[in-house]
Structure formats: C-alpha cells, structure tokens
PDB file of C-alpha atoms in Angstrom:
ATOM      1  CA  UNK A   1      96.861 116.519 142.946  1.00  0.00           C
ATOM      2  CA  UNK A   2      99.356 117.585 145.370  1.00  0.00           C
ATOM      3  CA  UNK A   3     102.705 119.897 145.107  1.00  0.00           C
ATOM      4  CA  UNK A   4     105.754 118.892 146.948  1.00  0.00           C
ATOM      5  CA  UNK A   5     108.897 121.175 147.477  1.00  0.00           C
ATOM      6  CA  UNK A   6     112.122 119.356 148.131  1.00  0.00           C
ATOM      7  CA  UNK A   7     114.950 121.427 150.844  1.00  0.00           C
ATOM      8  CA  UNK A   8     118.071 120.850 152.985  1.00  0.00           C
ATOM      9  CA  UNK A   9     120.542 120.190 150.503  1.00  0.00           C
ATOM     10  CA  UNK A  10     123.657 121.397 150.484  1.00  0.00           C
ATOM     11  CA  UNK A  11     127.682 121.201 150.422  1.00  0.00           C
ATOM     12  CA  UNK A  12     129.328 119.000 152.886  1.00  0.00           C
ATOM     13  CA  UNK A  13     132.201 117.216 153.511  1.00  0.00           C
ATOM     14  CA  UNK A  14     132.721 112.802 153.898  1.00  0.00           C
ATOM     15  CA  UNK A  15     130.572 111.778 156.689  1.00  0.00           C
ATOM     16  CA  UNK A  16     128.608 114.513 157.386  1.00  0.00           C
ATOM     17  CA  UNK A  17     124.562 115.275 158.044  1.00  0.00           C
ATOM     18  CA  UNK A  18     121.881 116.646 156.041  1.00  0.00           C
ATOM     19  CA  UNK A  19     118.485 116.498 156.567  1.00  0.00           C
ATOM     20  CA  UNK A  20     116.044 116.678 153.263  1.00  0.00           C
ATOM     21  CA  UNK A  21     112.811 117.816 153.433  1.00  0.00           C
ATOM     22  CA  UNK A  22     109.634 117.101 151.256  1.00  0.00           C
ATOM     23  CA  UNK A  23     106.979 119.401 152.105  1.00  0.00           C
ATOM     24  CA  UNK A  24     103.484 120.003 150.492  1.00  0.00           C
ATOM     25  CA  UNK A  25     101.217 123.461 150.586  1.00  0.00           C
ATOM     26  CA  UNK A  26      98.584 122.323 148.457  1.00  0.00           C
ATOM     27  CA  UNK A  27      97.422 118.982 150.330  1.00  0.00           C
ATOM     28  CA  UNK A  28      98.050 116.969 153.247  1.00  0.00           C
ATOM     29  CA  UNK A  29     100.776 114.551 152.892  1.00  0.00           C
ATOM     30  CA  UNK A  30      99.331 111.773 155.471  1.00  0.00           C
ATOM     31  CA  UNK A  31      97.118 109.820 152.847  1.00  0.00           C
ATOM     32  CA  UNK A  32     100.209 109.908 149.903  1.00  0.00           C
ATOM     33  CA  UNK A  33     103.045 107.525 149.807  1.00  0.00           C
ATOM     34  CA  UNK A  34     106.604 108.840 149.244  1.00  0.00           C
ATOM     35  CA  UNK A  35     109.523 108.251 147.745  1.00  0.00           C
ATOM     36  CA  UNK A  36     113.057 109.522 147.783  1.00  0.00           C
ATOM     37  CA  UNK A  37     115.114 109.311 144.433  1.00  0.00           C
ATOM     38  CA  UNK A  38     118.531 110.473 143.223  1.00  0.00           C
ATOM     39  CA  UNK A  39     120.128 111.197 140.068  1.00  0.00           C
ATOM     40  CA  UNK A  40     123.890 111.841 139.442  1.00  0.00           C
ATOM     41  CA  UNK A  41     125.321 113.258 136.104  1.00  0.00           C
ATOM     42  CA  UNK A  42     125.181 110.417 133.453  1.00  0.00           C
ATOM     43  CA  UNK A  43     123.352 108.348 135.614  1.00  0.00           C
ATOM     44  CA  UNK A  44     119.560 107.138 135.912  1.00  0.00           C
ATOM     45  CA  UNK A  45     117.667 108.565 138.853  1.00  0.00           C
ATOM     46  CA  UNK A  46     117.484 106.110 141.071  1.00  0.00           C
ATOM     47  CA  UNK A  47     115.041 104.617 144.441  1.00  0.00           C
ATOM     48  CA  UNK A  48     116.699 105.827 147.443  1.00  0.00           C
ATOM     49  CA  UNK A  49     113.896 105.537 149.945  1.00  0.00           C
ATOM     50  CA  UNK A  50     110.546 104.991 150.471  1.00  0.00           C
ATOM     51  CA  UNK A  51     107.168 105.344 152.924  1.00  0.00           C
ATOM     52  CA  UNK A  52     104.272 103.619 152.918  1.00  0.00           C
ATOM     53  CA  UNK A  53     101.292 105.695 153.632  1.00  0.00           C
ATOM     54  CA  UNK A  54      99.321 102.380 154.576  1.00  0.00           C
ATOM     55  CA  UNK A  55     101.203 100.593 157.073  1.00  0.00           C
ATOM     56  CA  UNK A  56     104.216 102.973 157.676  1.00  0.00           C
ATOM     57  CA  UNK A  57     106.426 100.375 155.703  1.00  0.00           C
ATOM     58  CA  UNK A  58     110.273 102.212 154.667  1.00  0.00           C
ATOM     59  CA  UNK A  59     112.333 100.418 152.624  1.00  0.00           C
ATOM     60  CA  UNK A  60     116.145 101.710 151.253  1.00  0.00           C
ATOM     61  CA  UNK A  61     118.453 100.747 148.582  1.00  0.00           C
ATOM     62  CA  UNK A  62     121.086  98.606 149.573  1.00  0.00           C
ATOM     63  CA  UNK A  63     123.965 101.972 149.114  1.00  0.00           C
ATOM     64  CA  UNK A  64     122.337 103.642 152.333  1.00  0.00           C
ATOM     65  CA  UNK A  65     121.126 101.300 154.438  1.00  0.00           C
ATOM     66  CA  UNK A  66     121.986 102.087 157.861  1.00  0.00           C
ATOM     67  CA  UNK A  67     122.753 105.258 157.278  1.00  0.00           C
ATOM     68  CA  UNK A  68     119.597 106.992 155.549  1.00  0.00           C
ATOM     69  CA  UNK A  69     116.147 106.913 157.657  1.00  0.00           C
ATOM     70  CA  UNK A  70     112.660 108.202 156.167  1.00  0.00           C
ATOM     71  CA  UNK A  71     109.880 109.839 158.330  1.00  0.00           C
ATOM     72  CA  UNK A  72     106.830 111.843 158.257  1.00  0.00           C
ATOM     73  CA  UNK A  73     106.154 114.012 160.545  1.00  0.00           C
ATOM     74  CA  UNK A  74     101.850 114.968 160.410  1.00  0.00           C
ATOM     75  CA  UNK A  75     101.855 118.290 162.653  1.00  0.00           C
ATOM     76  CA  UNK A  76     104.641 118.960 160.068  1.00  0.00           C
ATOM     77  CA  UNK A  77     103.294 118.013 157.065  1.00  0.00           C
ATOM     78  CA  UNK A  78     106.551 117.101 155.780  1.00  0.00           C
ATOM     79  CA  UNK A  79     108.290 113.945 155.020  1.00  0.00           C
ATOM     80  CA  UNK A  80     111.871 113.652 156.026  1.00  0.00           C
ATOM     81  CA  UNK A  81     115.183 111.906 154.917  1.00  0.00           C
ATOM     82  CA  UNK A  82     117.778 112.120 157.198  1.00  0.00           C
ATOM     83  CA  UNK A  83     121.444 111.190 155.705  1.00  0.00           C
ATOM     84  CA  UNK A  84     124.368 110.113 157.869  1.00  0.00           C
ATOM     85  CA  UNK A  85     127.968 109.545 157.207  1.00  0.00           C
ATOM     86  CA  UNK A  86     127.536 110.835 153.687  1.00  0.00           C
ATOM     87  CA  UNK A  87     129.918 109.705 151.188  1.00  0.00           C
ATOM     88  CA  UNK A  88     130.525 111.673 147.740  1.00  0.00           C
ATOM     89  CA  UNK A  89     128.911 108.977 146.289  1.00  0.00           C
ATOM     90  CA  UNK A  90     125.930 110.309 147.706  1.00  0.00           C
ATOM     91  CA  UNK A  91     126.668 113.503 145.127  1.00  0.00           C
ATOM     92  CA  UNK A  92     123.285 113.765 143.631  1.00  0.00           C
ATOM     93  CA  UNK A  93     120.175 115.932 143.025  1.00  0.00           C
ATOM     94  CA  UNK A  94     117.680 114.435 145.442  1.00  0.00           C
ATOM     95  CA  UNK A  95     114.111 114.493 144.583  1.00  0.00           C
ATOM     96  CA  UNK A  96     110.737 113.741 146.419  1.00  0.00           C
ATOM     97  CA  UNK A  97     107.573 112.256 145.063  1.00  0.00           C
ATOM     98  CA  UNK A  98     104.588 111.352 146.112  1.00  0.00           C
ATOM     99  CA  UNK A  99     101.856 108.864 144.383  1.00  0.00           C
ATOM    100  CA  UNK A 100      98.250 109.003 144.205  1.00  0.00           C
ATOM    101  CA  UNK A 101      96.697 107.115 147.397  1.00  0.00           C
ATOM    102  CA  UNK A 102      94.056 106.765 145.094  1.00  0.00           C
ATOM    103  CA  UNK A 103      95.671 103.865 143.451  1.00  0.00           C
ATOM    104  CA  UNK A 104      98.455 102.968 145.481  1.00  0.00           C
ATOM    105  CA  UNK A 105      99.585 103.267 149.231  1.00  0.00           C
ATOM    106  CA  UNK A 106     102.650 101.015 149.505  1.00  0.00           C
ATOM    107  CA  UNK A 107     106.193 101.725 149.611  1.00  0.00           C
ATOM    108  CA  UNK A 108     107.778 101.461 146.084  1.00  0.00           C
ATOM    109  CA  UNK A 109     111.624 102.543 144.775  1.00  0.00           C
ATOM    110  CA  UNK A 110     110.184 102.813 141.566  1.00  0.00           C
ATOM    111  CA  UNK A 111     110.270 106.337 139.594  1.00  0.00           C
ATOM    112  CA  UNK A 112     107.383 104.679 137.488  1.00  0.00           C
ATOM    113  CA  UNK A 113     105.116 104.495 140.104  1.00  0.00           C
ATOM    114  CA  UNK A 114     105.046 108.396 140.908  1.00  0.00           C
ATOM    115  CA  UNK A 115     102.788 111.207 139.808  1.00  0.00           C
ATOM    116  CA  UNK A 116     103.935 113.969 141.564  1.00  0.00           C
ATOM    117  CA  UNK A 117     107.354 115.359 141.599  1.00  0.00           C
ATOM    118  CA  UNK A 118     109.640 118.083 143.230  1.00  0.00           C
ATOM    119  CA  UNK A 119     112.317 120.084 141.454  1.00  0.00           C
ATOM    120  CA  UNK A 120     114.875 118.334 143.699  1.00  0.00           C
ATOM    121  CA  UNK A 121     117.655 120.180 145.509  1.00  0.00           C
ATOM    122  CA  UNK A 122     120.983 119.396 145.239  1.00  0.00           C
ATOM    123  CA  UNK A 123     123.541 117.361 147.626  1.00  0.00           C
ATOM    124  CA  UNK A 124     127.563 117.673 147.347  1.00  0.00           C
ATOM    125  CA  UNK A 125     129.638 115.600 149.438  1.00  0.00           C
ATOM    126  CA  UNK A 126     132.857 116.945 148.980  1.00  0.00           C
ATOM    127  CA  UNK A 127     136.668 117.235 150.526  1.00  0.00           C
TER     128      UNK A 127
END
C-alpha cells in the first residue's frame, strides 16, 4: 500500500503556472504508475494525465495537451504535473493516484484502475 499527498495548487490568473506535486512517505513511488485526475463542481472527475511506471509512457487528455507535462523525479520521490497557460477551465480539485504495480504498470486515464488516492488540492484559474 502506498500514501500519496497531492500540493502546489493554488489561485492564479488565465495563462499562468503551477506546478502539482504527488509525493509519497510511506513507499517509493518508482515501481507505481500514476495518474493525474480532475473534478469540477457537477462534473465527473476526470483522466488528466498519466505515467507509466514500465516504460515511462505519458499520455494526456486532449483539453491539455501541449500545455500539461507529467514527470517523476526518483531522488525526489515525487511525481510532477506541470500546467502552462492555464485556462479557468482548468478550475478543478486535482488529485493523484497511484495503482498497484502488482497488477498493472501502464499508463491509464482511468479512475477505475486506481487504488490509492490523495485528498487532492485545489486549482483556481481566475481574472
């Protein structure tokens, strides 16, 4: 089992920075593939990112391509989403989960597929 704690989020304005943060005390993130997911008021949560802990493999819904980019960092033991140009679309609570490598290493954009979730920390892009 592992425990991962979401940061970075914040209160920013159209097409600013943030960089989120999914760290883990309990484990070692290396072996666990992650995902990035979002949910709005009144909406679903959503697949916003994801990394393979196999091959590396990131994949991104179509809404931030190009302007969201996934990475782990090992000396770190964190797994990062950095988010450019935001839009207030982007207005979400953004949460980070990890899966049991166990079972499954690939990239996925599925909530399904997760065990382990953050609380999630919140992002408002705002005028």
């Amino acid at each position: 089992q592992v425990q991962v704690v979401e940061s970075g989020g914040g209160l920013v304005q159209p097409g600013d920075s943030l960089r989120l943060s999914c760290a883990a005390s309990t484990r070692t993130l290396d072996y666990y593939p992650i995902g990035w997911f979002r949910q709005a008021p009144g909406k679903e949560r959503e697949g916003v990112s994801c990394l393979s802990s196999r091959d590396g493999r990131t994949s991104y819904a179509e809404s931030v391509k190009g302007r969201f980019t996934i990475s782990r960092d090992y000396a770190q033991n964190t797994v990062y989403l950095q988010m450019n140009n935001l839009k207030p679309e982007d207005t979400a609570v953004y949460y980070c989960a990890a899966d049991d490598p166990r079972f499954r290493t690939g990239c996925s954009l599925q909530a399904y597929e997760y065990d382990y979730w953050g609380y999630g920390t919140q992002v408002t892009v705002s005028a």
